[in-house]
mmCIF file of C-alpha atoms in Angstrom:
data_model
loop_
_atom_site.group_PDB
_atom_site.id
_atom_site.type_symbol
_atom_site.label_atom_id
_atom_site.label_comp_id
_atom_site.label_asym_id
_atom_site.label_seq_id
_atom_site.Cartn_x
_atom_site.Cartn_y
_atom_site.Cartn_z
ATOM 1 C CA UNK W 28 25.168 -2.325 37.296
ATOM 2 C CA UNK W 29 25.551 -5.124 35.056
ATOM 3 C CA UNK W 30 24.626 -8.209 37.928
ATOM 4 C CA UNK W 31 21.505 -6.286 38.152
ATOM 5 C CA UNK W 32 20.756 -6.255 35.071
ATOM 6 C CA UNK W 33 20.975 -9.592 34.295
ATOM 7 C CA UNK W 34 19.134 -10.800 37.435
ATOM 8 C CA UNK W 35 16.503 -8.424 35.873
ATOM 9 C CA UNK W 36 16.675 -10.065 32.421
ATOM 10 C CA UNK W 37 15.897 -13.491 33.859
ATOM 11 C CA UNK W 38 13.477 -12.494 36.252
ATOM 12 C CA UNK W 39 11.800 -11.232 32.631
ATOM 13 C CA UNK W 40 12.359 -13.981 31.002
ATOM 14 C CA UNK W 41 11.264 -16.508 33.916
ATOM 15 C CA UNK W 42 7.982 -14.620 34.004
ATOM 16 C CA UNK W 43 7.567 -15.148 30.228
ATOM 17 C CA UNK W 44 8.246 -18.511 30.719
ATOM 18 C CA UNK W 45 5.859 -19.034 33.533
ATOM 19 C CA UNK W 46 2.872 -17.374 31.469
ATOM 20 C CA UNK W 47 3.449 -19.204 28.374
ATOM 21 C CA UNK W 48 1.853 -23.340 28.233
ATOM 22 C CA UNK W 49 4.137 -25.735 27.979
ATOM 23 C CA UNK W 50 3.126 -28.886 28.422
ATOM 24 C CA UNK W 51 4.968 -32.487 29.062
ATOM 25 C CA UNK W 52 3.196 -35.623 29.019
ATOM 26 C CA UNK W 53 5.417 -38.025 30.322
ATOM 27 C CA UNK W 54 4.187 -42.236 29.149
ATOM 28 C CA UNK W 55 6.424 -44.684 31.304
ATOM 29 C CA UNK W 56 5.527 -47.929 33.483
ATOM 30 C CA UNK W 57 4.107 -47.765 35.894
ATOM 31 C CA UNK W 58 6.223 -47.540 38.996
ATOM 32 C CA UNK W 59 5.881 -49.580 42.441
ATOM 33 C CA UNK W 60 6.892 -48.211 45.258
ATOM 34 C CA UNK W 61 7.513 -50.403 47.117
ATOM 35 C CA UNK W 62 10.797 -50.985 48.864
ATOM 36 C CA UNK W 63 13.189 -52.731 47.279
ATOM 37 C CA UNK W 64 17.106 -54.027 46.847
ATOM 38 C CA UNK W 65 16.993 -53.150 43.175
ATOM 39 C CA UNK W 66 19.376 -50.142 42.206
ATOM 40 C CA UNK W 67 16.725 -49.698 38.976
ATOM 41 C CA UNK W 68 13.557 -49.914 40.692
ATOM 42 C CA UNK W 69 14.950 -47.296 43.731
ATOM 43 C CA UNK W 70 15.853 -44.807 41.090
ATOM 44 C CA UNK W 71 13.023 -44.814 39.138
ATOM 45 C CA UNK W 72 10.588 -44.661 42.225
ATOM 46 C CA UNK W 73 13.068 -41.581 43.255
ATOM 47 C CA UNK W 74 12.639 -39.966 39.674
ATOM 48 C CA UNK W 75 9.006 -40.834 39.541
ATOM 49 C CA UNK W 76 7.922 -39.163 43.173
ATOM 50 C CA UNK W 77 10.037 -36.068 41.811
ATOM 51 C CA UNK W 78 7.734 -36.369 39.103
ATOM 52 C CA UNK W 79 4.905 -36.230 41.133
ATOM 53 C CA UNK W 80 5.418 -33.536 43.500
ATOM 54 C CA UNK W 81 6.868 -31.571 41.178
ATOM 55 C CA UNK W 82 5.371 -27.879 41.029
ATOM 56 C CA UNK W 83 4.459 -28.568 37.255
ATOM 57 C CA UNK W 84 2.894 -31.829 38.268
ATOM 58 C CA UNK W 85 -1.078 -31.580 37.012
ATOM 59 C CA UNK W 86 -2.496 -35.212 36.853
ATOM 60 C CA UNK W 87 -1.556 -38.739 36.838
ATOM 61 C CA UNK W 88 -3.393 -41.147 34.585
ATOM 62 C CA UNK W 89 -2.994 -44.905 35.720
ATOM 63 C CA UNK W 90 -3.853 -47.839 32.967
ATOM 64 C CA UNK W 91 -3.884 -50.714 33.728
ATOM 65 C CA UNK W 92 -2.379 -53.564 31.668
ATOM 66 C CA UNK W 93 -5.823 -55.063 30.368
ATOM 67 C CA UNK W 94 -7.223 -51.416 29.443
ATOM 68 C CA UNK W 95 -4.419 -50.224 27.060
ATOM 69 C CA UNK W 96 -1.705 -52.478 24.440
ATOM 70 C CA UNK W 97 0.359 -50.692 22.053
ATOM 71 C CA UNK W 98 2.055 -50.806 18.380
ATOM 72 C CA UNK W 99 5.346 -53.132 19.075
ATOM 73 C CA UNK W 100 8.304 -51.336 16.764
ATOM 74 C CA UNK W 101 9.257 -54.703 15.293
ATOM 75 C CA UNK W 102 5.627 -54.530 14.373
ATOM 76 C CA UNK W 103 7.004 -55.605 10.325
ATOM 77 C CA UNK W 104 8.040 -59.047 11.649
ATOM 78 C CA UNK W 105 4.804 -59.917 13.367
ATOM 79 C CA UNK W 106 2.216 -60.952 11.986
ATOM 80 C CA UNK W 107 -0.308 -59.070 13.936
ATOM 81 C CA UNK W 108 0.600 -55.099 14.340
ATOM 82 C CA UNK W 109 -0.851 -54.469 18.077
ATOM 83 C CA UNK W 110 0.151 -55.917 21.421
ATOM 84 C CA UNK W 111 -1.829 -55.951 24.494
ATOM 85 C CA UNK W 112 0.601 -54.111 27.461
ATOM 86 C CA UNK W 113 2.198 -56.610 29.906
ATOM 87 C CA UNK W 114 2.437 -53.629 32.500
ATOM 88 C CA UNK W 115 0.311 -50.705 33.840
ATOM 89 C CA UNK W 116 1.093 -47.716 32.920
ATOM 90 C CA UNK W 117 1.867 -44.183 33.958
ATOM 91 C CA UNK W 118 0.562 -40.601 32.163
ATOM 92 C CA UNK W 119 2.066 -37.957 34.332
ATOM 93 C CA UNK W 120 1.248 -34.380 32.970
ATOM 94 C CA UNK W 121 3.748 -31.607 33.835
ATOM 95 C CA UNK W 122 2.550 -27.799 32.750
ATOM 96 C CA UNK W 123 3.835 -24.412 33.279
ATOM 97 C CA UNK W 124 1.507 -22.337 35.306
ATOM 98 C CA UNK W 125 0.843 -20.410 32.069
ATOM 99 C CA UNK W 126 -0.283 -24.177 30.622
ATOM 100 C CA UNK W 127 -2.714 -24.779 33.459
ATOM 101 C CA UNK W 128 -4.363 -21.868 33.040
ATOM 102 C CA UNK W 129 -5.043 -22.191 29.250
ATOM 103 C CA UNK W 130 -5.302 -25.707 28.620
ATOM 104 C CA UNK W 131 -7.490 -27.800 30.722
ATOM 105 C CA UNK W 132 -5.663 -31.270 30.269
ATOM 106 C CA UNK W 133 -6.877 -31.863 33.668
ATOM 107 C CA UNK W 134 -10.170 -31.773 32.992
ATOM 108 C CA UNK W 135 -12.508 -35.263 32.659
ATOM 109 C CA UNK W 136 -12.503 -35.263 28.664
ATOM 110 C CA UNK W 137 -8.801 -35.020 28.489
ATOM 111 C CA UNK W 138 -8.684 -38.195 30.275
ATOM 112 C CA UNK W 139 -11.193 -39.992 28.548
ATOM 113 C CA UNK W 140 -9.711 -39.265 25.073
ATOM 114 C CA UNK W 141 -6.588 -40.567 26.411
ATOM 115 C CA UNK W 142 -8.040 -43.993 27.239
ATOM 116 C CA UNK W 143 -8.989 -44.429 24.266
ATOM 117 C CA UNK W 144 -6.555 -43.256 22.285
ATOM 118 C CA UNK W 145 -4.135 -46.346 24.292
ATOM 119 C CA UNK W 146 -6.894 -49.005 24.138
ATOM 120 C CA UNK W 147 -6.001 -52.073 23.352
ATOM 121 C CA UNK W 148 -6.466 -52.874 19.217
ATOM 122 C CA UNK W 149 -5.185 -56.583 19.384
ATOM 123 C CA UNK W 150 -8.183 -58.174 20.037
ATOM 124 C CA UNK W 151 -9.891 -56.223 17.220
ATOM 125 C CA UNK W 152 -6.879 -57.066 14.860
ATOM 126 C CA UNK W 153 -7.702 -60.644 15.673
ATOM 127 C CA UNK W 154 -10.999 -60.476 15.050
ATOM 128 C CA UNK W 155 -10.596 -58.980 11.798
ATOM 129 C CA UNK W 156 -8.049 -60.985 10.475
ATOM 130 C CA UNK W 157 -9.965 -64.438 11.419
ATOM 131 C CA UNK W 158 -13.047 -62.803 9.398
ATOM 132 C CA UNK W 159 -10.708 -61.687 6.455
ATOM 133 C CA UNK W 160 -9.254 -65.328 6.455
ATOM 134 C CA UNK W 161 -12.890 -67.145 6.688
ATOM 135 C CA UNK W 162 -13.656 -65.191 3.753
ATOM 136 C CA UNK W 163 -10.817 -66.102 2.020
ATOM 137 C CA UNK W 164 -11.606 -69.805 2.697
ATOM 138 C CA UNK W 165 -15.300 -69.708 2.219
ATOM 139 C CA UNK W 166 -14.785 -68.054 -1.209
ATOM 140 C CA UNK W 167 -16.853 -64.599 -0.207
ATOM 141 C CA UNK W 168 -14.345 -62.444 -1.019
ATOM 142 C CA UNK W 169 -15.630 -60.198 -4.080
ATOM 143 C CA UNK W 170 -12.913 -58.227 -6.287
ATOM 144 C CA UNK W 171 -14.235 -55.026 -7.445
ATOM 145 C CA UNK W 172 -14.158 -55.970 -11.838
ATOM 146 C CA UNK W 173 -11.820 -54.111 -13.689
ATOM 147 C CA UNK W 174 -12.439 -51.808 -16.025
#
């Protein structure tokens, strides 16, 4: 019978599915939820509790505003590349049973590597470009000679 066939087909292909790692890492503000009038703010605390008791749901990552900043995408028009994040912000990881089982994003490293791959820069670019500009005006800046 043809139905059954197909209903076989996807049960196949639903186990393949399931057994192979996919793996979403979802980067959005953090959400409040907290009751509110706000039309926005309710659907995006709706979305983000789907998020997190969603069967694929494997870890949430919370940074805070002071721990993390960010390259702005107007970034050519500043004069400083890095902002510092005005928000906290949400990691939500979503993996296919097949992804929990061979990669361990849940795991303590996976975590650390991701704070610091969002820590803040701007203070460093600060501090960098005050030394490069002391230089400048102290005369210590040494060309390499040509050749």
């Amino acid at each position: 019978d043809a139905d059954t066939d197909a209903d076989a087909d996807a049960d196949s292909k639903n186990d393949k599915d399931e057994s192979s790692g996919l793996s979403f890492v979802i980067v959005v503000p953090k959400c409040s939820m907290k009751k509110t009038n706000n039309l926005v703010d309710t659907f995006a605390a709706k979305s983000f509790k789907k998020m997190l008791g969603s069967p694929h749901f494997s870890k949430h990552i919370v940074l805070s505003k002071s721990a993390h900043g960010y390259i702005e995408a107007s970034q050519h028009l500043r004069p400083t590349r890095y902002k510092e994040s005005q928000y906290d912000t949400s990691i939500i990881i979503l993996q296919s049973k097949g992804a929990k089982v061979k990669n361990h994003l849940i795991g303590e490293s996976f975590e650390i590597k991701i704070r610091e791959a969002f820590a803040s820069r701007h203070l460093l670019e600060l501090s960098e470009r005050r030394e490069k500009s002391s230089s400048v005006s102290t005369g210590t800046v040494t060309k390499d000679p040509i050749v």
